[in-house]
Short mmCIF file of C-alpha atoms and ligand atoms in Angstrom, two decimals:
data_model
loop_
_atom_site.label_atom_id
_atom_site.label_comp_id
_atom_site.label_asym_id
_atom_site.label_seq_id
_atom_site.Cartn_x
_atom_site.Cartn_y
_atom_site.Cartn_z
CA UNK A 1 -2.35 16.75 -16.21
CA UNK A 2 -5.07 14.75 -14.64
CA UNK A 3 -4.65 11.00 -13.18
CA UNK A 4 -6.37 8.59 -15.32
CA UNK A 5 -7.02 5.20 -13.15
CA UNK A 6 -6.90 2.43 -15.34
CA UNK A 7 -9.58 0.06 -13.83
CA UNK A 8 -7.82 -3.20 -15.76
CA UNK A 9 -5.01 -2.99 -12.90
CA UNK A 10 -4.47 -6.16 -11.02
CA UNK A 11 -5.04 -4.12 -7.29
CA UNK A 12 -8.62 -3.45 -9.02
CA UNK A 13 -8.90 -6.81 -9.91
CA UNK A 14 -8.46 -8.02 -6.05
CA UNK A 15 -11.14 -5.52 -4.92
CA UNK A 16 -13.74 -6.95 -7.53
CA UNK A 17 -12.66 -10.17 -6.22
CA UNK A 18 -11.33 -11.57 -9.43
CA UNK A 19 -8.12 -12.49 -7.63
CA UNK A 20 -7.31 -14.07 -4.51
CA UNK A 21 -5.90 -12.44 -1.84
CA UNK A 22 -4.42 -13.51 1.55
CA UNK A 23 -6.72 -10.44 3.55
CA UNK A 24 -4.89 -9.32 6.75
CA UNK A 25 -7.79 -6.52 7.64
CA UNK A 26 -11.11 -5.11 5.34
CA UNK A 27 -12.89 -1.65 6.51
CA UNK A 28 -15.56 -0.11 4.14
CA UNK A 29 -12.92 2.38 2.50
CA UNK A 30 -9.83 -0.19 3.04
CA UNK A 31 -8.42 -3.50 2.04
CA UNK A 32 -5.23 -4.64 3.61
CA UNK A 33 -3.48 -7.79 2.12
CA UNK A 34 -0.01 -9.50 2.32
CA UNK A 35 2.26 -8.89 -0.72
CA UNK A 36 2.38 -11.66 -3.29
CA UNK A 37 6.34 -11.46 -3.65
CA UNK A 38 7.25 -10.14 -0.04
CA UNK A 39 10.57 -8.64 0.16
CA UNK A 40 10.47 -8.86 3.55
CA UNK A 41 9.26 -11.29 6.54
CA UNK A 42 6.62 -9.06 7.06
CA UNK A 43 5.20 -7.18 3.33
CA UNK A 44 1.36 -6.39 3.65
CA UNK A 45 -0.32 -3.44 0.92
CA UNK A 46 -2.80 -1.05 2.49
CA UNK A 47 -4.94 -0.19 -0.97
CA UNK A 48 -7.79 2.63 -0.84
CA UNK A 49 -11.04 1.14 -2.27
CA UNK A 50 -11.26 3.77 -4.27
CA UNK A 51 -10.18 4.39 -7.77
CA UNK A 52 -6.56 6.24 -7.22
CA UNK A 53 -3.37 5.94 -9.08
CA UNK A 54 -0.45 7.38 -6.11
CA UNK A 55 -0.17 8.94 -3.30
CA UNK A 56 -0.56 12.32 -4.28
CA UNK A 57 -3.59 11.69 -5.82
CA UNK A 58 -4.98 9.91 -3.26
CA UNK A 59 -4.61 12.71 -0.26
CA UNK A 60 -5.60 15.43 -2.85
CA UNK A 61 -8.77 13.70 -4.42
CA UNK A 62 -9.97 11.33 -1.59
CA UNK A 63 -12.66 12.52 1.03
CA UNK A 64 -11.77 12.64 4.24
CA UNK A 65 -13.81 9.45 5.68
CA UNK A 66 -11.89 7.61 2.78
CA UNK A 67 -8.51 9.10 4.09
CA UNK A 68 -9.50 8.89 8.17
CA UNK A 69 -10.54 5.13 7.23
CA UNK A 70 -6.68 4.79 4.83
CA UNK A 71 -4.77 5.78 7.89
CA UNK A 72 -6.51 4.12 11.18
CA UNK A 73 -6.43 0.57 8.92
CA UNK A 74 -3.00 1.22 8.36
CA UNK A 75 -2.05 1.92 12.01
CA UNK A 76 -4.41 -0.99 13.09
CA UNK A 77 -2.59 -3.52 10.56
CA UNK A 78 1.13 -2.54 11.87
CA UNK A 79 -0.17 -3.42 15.34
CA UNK A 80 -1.60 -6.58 14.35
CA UNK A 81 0.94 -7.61 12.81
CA UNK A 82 3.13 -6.87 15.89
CA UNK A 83 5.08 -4.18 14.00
CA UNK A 84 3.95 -1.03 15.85
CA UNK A 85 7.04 0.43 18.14
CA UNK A 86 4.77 2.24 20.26
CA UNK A 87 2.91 -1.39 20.83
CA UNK A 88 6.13 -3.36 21.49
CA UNK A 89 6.57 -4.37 18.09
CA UNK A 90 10.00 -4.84 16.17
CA UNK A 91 9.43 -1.48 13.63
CA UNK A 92 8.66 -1.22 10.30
CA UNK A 93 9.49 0.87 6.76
CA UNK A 94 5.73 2.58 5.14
CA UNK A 95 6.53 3.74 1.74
CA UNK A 96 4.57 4.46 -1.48
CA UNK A 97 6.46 3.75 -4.91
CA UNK A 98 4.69 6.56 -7.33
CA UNK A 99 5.38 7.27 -11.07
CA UNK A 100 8.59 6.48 -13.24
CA UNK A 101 11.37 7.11 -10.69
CA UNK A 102 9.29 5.55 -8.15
CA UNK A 103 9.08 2.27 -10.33
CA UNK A 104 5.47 1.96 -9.54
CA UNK A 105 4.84 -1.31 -10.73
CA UNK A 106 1.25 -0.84 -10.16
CA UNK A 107 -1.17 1.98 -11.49
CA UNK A 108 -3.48 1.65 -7.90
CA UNK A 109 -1.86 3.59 -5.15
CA UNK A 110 -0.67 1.40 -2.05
CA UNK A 111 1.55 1.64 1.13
CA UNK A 112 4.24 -0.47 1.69
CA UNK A 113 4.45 -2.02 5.11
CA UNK A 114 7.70 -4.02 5.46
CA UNK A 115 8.88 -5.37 8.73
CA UNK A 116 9.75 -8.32 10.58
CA UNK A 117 13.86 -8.15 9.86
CA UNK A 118 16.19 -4.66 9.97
CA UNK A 119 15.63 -3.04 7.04
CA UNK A 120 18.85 -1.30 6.78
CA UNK A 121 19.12 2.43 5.04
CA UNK A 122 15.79 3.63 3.01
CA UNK A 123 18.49 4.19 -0.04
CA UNK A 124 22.10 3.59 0.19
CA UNK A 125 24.30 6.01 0.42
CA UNK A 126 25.94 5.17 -2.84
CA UNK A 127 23.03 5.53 -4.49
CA UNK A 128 21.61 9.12 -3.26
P1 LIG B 201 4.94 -1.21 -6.61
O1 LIG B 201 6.22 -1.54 -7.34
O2 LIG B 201 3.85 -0.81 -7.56
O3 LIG B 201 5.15 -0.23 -5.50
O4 LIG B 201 4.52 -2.54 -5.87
C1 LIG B 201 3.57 -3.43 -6.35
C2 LIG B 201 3.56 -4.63 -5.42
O5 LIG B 201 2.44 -5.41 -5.71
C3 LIG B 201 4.79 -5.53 -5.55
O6 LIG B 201 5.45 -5.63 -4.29
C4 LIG B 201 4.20 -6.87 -6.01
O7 LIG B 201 4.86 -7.98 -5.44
C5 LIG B 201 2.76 -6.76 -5.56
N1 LIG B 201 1.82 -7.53 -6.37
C6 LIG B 201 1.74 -7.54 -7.72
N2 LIG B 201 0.74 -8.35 -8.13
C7 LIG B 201 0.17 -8.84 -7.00
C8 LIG B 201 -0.93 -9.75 -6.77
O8 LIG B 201 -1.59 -10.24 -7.68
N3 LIG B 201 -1.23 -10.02 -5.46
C9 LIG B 201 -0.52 -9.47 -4.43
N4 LIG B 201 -0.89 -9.81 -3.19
N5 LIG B 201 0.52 -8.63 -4.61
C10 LIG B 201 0.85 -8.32 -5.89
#
């Protein structure tokens, strides 16, 4: 079954610039913004421009200027934001929620980048 992108998604409603946004870095493919409810000190979204609904349809559907563009904004924003180990910065979590048992909240496919506190175990033990 094909991905339908629902363009009525709030993520779509930032790019058109219906909704605020608190911007950390913008590239022609790439819009990189701090999350709204930030479950950690450090919570930004890294959102293609493009119309794609999770991961998986993003790195099979995307060109590769939109993907090259995804990934160096991504490793530009954890260094800004002084999370990048490599750059002396405290670490960080990347993950992408996708689907039903991903509890994707929403239908616009976006990384994760969570930092600035430990982060403790990706899932608990108890609950693998
Ligand atoms: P998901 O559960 O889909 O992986 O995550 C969606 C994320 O988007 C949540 O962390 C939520 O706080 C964030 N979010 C939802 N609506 C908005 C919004 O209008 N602005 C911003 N900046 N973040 C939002």
């Amino acid at each position: 079954m094909a991905y339908v992108y629902d363009p009525a998604n709030i993520f779509a409603r930032i790019l058109r610039g219906e909704i605020p946004n608190d911007t950390v870095l913008e590239t022609a493919h790439t819009l990189a913004f701090r999350d709204i409810r930030p479950q950690a000190p450090l919570h930004v979204l890294v959102i293609p421009k493009g119309p794609y609904v999770t991961f998986d349809h993003f790195a099979a559907e995307a060109s590769e200027a939109e993907i090259m563009d995804f990934m160096r904004t991504s490793a530009r924003v954890c260094e800004m934001v002084g999370a990048a180990p490599g750059q002396g910065g405290g670490g960080y979590r990347a993950i992408s929620n996708a689907g039903e048992a991903g509890v994707q909240e929403v239908q616009h496919y976006h990384l994760h980048i969570l930092g600035g506190r430990m982060l403790g175990r990706m899932i608990p033990r108890e609950q693998a």
